[in-house]
Short mmCIF file of C-alpha atoms and ligand atoms in Angstrom, two decimals:
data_model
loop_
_atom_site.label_atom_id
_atom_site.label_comp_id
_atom_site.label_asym_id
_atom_site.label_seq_id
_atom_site.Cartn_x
_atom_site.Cartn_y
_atom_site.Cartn_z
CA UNK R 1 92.01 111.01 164.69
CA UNK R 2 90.74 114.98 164.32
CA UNK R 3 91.78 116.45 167.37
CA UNK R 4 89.83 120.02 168.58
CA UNK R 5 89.70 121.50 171.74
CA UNK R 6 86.04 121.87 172.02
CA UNK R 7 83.42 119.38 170.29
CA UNK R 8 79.82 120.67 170.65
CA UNK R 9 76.99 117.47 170.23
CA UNK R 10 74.32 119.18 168.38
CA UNK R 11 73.74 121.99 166.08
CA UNK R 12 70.76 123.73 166.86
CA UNK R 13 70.90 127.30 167.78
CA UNK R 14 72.59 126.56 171.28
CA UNK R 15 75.12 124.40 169.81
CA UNK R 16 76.23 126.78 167.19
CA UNK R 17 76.34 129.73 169.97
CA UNK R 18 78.34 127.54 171.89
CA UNK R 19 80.88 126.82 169.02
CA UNK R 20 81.29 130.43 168.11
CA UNK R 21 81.61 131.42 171.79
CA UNK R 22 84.55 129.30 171.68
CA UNK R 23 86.00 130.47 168.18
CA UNK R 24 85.58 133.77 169.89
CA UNK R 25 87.25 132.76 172.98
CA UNK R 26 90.41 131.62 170.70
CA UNK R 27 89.45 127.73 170.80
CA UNK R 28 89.23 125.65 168.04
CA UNK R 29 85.71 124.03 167.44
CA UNK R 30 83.92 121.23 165.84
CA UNK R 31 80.00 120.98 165.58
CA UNK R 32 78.33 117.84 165.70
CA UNK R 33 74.76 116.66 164.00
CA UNK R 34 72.89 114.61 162.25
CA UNK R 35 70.71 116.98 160.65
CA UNK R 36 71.69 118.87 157.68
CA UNK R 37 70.01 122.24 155.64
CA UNK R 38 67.87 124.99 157.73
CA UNK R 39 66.92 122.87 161.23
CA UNK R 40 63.30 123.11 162.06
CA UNK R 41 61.89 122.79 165.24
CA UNK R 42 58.79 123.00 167.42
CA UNK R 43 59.13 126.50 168.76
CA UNK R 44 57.25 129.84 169.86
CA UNK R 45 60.28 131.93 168.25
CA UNK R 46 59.77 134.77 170.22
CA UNK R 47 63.19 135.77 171.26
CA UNK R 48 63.80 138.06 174.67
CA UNK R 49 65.26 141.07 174.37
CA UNK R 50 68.18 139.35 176.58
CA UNK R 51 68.31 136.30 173.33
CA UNK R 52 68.24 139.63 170.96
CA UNK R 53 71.02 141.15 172.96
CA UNK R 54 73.03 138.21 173.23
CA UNK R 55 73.00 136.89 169.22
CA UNK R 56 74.14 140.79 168.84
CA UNK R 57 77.33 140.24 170.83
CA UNK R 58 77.81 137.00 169.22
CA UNK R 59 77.48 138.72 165.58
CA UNK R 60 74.38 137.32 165.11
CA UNK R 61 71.28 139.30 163.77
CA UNK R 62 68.87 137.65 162.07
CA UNK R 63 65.65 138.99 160.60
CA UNK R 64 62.66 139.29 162.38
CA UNK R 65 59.81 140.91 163.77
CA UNK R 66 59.89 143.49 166.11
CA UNK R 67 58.24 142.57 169.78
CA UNK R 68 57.35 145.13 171.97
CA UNK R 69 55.86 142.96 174.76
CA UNK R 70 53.66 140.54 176.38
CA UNK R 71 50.23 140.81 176.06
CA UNK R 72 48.14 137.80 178.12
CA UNK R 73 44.51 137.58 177.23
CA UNK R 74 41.49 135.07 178.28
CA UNK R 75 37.90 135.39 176.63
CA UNK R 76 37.03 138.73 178.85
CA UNK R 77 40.42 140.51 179.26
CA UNK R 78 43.64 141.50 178.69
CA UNK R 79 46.86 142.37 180.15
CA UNK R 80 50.08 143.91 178.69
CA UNK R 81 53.17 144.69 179.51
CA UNK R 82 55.60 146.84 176.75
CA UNK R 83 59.87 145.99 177.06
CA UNK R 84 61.73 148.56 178.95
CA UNK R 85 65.03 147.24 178.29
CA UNK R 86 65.12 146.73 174.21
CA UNK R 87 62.63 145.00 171.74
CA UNK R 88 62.46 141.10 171.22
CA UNK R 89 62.61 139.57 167.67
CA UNK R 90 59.80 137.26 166.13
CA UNK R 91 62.30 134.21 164.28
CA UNK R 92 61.73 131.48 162.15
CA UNK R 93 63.70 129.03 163.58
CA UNK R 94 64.92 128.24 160.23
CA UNK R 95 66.14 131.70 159.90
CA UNK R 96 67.94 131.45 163.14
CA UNK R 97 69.86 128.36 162.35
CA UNK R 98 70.68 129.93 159.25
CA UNK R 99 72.26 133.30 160.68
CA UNK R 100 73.93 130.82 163.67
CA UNK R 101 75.07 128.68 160.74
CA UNK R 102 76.82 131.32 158.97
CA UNK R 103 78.34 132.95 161.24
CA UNK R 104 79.77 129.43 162.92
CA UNK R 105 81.40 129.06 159.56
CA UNK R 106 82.77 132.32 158.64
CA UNK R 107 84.45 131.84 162.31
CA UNK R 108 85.94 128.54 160.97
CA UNK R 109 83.67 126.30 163.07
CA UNK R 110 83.61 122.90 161.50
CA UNK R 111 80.35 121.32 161.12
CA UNK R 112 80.74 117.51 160.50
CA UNK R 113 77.44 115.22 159.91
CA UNK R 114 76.93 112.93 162.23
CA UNK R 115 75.75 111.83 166.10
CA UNK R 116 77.14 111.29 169.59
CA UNK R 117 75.92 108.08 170.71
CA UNK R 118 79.88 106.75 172.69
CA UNK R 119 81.74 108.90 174.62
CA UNK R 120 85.00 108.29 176.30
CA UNK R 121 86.82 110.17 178.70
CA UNK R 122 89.47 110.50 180.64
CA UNK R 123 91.60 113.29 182.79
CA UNK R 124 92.88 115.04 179.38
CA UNK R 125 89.99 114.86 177.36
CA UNK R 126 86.92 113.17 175.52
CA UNK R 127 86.61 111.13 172.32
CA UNK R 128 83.18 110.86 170.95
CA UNK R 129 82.22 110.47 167.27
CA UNK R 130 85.74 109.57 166.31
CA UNK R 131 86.86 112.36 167.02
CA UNK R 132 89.18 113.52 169.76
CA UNK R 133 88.56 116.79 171.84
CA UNK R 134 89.68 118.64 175.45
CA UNK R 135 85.88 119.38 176.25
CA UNK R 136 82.48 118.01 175.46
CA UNK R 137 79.82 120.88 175.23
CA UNK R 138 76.55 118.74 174.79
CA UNK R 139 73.65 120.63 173.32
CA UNK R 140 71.62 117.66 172.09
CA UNK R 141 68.28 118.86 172.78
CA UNK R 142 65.31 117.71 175.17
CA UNK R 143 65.76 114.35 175.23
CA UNK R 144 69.57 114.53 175.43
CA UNK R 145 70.87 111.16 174.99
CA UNK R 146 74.58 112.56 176.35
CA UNK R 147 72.85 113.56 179.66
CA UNK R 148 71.68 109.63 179.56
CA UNK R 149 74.77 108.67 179.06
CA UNK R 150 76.87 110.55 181.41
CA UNK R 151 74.39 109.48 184.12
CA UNK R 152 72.99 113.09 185.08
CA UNK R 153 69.58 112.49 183.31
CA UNK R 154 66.61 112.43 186.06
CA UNK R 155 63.73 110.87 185.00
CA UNK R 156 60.71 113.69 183.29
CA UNK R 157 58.49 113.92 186.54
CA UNK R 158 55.11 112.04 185.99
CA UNK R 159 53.09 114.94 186.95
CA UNK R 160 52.06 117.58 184.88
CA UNK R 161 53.19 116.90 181.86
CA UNK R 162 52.53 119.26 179.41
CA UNK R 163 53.47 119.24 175.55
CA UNK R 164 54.46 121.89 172.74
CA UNK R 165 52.88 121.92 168.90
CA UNK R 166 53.23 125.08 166.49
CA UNK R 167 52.18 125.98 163.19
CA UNK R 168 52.62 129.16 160.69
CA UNK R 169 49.91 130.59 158.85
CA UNK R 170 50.51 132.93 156.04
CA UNK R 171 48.58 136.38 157.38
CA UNK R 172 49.85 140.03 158.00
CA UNK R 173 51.15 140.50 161.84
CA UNK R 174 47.76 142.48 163.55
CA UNK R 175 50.35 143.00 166.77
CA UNK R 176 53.91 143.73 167.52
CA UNK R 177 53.13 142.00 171.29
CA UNK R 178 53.77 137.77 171.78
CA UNK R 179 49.98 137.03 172.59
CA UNK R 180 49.30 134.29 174.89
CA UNK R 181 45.85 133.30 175.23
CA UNK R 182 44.40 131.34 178.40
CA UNK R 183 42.62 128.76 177.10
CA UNK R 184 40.69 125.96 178.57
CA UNK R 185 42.79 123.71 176.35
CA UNK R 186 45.99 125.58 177.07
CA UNK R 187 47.67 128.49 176.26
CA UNK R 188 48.09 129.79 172.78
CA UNK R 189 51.20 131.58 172.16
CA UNK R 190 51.32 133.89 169.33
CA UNK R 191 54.06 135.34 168.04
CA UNK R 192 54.62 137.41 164.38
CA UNK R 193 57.96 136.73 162.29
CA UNK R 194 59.46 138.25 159.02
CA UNK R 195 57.37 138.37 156.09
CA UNK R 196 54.05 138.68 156.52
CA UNK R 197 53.76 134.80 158.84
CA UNK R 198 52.31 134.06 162.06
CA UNK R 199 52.92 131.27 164.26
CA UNK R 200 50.95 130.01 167.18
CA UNK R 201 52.51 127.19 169.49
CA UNK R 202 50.07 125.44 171.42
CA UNK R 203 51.49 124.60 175.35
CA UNK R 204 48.73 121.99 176.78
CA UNK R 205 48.23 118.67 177.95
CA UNK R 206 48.97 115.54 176.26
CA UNK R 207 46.26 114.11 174.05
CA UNK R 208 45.19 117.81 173.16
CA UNK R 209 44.68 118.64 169.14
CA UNK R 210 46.20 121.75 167.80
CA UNK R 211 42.97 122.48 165.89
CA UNK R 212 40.76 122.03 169.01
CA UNK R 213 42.79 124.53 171.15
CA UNK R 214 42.48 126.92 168.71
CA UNK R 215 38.70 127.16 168.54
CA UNK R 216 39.19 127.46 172.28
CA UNK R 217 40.46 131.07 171.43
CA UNK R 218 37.20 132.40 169.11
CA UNK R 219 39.34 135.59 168.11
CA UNK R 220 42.89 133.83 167.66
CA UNK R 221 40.83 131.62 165.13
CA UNK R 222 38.96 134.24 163.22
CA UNK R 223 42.01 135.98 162.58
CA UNK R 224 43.81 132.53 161.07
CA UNK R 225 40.55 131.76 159.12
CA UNK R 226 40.99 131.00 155.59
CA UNK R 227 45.05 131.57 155.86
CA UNK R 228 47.37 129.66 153.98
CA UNK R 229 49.23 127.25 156.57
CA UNK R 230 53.17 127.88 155.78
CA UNK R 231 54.83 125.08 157.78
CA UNK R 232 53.35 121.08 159.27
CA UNK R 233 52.63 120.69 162.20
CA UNK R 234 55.49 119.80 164.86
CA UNK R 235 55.60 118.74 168.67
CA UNK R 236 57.92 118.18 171.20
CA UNK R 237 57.43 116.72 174.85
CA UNK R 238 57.54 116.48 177.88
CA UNK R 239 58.84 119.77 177.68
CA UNK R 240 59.79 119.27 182.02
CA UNK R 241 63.33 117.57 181.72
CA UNK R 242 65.03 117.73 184.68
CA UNK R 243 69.14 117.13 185.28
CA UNK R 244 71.16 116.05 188.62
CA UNK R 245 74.19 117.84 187.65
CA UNK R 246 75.42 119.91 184.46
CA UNK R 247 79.78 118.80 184.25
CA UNK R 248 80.76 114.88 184.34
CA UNK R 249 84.53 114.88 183.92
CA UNK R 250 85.10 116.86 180.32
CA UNK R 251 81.62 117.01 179.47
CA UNK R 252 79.11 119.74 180.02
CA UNK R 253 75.30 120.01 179.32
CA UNK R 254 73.40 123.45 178.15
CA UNK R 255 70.83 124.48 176.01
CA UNK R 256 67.37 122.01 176.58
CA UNK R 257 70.28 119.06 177.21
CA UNK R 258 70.81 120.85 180.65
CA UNK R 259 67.41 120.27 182.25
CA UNK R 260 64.31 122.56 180.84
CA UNK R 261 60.55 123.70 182.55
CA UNK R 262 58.31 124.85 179.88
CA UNK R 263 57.96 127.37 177.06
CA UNK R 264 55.19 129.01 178.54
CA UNK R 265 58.00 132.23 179.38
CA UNK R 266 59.53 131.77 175.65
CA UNK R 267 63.17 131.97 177.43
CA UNK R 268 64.77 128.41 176.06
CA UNK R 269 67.15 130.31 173.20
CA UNK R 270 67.84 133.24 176.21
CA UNK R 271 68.66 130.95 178.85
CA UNK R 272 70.78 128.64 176.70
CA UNK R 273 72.82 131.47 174.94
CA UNK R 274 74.38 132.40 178.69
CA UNK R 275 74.89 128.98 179.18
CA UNK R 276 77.19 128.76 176.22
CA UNK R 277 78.60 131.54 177.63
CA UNK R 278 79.27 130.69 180.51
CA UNK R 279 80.42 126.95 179.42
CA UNK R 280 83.11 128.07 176.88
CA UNK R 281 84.41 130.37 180.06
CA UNK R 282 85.05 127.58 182.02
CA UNK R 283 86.51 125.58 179.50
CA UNK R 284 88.66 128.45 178.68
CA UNK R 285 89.68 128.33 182.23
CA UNK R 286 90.17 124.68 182.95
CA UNK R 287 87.55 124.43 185.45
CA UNK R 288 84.44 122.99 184.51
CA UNK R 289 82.95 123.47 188.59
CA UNK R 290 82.62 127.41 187.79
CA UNK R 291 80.00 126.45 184.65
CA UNK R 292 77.67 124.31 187.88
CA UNK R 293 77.82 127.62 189.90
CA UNK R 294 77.03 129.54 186.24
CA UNK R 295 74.53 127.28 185.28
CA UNK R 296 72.31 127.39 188.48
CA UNK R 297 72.62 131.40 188.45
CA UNK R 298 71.64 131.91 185.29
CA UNK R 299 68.65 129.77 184.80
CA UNK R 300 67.42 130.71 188.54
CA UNK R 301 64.65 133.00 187.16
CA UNK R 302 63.30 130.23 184.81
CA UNK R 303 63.30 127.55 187.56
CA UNK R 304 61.67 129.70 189.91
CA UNK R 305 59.22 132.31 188.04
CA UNK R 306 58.36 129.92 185.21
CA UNK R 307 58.15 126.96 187.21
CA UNK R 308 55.55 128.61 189.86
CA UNK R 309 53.49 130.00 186.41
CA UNK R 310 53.63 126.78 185.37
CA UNK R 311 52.56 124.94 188.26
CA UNK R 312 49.72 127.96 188.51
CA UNK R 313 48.70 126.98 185.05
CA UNK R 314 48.21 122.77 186.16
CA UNK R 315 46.01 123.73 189.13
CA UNK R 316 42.89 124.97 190.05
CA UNK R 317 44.16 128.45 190.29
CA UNK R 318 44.86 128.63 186.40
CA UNK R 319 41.38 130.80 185.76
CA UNK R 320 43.15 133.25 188.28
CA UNK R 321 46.55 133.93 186.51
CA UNK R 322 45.14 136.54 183.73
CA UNK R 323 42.65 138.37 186.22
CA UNK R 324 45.79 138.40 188.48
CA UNK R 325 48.00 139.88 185.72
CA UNK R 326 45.06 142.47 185.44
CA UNK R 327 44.63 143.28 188.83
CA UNK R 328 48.30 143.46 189.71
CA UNK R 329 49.70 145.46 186.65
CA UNK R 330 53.12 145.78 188.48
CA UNK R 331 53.73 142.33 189.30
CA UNK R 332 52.59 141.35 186.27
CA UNK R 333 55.46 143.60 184.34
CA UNK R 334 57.95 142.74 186.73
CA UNK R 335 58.05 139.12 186.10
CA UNK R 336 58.04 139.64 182.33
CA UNK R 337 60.91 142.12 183.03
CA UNK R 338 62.72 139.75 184.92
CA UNK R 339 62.25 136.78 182.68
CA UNK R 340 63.01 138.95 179.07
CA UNK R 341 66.04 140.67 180.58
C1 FAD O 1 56.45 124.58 171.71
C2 FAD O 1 57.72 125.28 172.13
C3 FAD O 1 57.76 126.67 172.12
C4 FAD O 1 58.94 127.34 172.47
N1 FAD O 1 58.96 128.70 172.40
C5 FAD O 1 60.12 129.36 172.65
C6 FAD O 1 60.19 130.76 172.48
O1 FAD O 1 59.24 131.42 172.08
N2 FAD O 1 61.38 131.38 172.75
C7 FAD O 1 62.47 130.68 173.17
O2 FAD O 1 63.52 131.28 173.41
N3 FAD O 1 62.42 129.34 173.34
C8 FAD O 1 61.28 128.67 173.08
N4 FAD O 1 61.25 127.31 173.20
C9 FAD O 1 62.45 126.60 173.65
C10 FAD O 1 63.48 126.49 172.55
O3 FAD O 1 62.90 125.92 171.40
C11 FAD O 1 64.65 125.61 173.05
O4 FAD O 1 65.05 126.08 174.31
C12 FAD O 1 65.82 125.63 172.09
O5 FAD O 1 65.50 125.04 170.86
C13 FAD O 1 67.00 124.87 172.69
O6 FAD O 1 68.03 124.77 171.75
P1 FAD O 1 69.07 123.59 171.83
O7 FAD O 1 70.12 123.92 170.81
O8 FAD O 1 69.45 123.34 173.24
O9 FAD O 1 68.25 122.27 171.40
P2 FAD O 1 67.61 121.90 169.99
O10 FAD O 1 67.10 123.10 169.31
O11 FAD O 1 66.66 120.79 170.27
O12 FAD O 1 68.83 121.32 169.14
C14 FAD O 1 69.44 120.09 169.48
C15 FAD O 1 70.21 119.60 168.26
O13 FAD O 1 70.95 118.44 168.66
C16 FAD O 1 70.90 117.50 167.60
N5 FAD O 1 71.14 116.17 168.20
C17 FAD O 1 70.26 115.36 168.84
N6 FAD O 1 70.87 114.25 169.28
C18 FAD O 1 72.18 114.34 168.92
C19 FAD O 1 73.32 113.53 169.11
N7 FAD O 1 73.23 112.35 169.77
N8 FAD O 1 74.52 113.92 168.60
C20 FAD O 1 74.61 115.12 167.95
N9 FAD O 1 73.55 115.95 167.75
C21 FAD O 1 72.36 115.56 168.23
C22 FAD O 1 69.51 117.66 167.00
O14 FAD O 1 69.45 117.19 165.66
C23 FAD O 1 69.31 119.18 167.12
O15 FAD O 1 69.68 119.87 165.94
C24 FAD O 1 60.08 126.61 172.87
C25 FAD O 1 60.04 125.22 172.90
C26 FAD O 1 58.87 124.56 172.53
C27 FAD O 1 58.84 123.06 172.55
#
């Protein structure tokens, strides 16, 4: 049977981070998925200056538009805030996985096709996939089946659920700012990547088409008029997933696996590049309670700031939230601040 001492369950861009964390931490590491080529994914692919930061450290720098800031905008205003601590980076997400890709490799990561769907454990280690390891770093997305398994999945509250879909169109950037725009349908969130492509992610409701949102923002839709679309169209929900615990025995969750609120803050690749931080750490040290205490203090902001936006956004008060940003300049810039750090 391979042996390694760290399998990571999933190789999208969290995954990867976490395997060459642990290459750079001195542990052997084996990747995980079913997927092969460039992964896709429903995604805003605005990265925080914190995600920019981070891939940097990791060796990781792949192309991308420069962000500058936030701008939030409804049908009679407009509120921005610029970065104070570094620029962002517009992504493909194909892009990404390619840059995580390579750089997992020229580490000596091993990526092996396949998927987790057994584990075993015991005090020494975990066996999964045939293949024999000291720790289980489980980064298989939203709907982990690994957090399932290891019994920490909560059920996706029945509240409030709100979906993701995104599409690129083919048109030069007009803005180095991610726009989001207030919508009655939801919010639009625009963000500009490498070579002359655009792509808006639609956060809303279930049941709500991408092409009806988007007439919901008059000026978002003039400037997509008549541009080539680049990519399909592609969804993921109920972006809420919520998680009793993060470590059962040798197996830890990060990344969406972990428990995740909403892209409406575009901090998922941020959030879940500390995480694999902060889980190869613990595994380096034998003890797997430090990554709970890591976990909860590094995803604090998220599950406080985002989740009051969010719930902001689901109630009555939602027409407030861009007048509010407006009116309160300061508190507007230091969420963003906090959240993009
Ligand atoms: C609409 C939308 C917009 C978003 N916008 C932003 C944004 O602007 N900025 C930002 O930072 N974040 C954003 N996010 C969040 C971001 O996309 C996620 O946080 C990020 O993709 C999490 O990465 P991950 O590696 O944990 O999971 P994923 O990217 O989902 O990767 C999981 C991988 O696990 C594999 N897998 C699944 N099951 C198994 C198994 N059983 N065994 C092995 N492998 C398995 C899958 O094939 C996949 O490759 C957005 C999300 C959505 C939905």
């Amino acid at each position: 049977m391979t042996e390694t001492q760290v399998l990571v369950a999933g190789g999208g861009p969290i995954g990867l981070a976490a395997a060459i964390e642990a290459r750079l931490a001195g542990l052997d590491a084996v990747v995980i998925e079913p997927r092969t080529g460039a992964i896709d994914k429903a995604c805003g692919e605005g990265l925080m200056p914190g995600a920019v930061r981070a891939l940097l450290r990791l060796g990781v720098t792949p192309d991308g538009h420069v962000l500058r800031g936030v701008e939030y905008r409804d049908a009679r205003r407009s509120a921005v805030h610029r970065f104070t601590t570094g620029d962002g980076l517009g992504v493909r997400r194909t892009t990404l996985h390619g840059a995580l890709l390579a750089r997992a490799e020229h580490l000596g990561v091993r990526i092996v096709p396949g998927r987790v769907d057994h584990i075993v454990q015991d005090g020494a280690g975990v066996t999964a996939a045939g293949i024999r390891a000291e720790w289980l770093l489980a980064a298989d997305g939203l709907h982990s089946h690994i957090a399932r398994e290891v019994g920490l999945a909560l059920p996706a509250p029945p509240r409030r659920r709100r979906f993701g879909q995104r599409r690129h169109y083919r048109v030069e950037p007009w803005s180095d700012l991610i726009e989001v725009h207030w919508t009655r349908a939801g919010e639009l969130y625009v963000t500009p990547t490498a070579g002359g492509v655009v792509g808006i992610a639609v956060l809303a409701r279930q049941g709500v088409r991408f092409e009806d949102a988007l007439r919901e923002a008059p000026e978002l839709a003039a400037r997509v008029r008549g541009a080539e679309p680049v990519s399909g169209l592609r969804g993921a929900g109920p972006l809420r997933q919520r998680t009793r615990g993060r470590v059962a025995g040798r197996t830890m969750l990060l990344g969406d696996a972990s428990g995740y609120v909403d892209a409406l803050t575009g901090e998922g690749i941020r959030i879940g590049l500390d995480q694999a931080r902060a889980a190869v750490a613990a595994a380096a040290a034998g003890d797997p309670t430090r990554y709970e205490a890591d976990w909860e203090r590094v995803t604090r902001d998220f599950r406080r700031l985002t989740g009051a936006l969010v719930r902001g956004a689901t109630s009555p008060l939602r027409g407030a939230i861009v007048p509010a940003a407006v009116a309160a300049p300061r508190l507007f810039a230091g969420a963003v601040e906090r959240l993009a750090r």
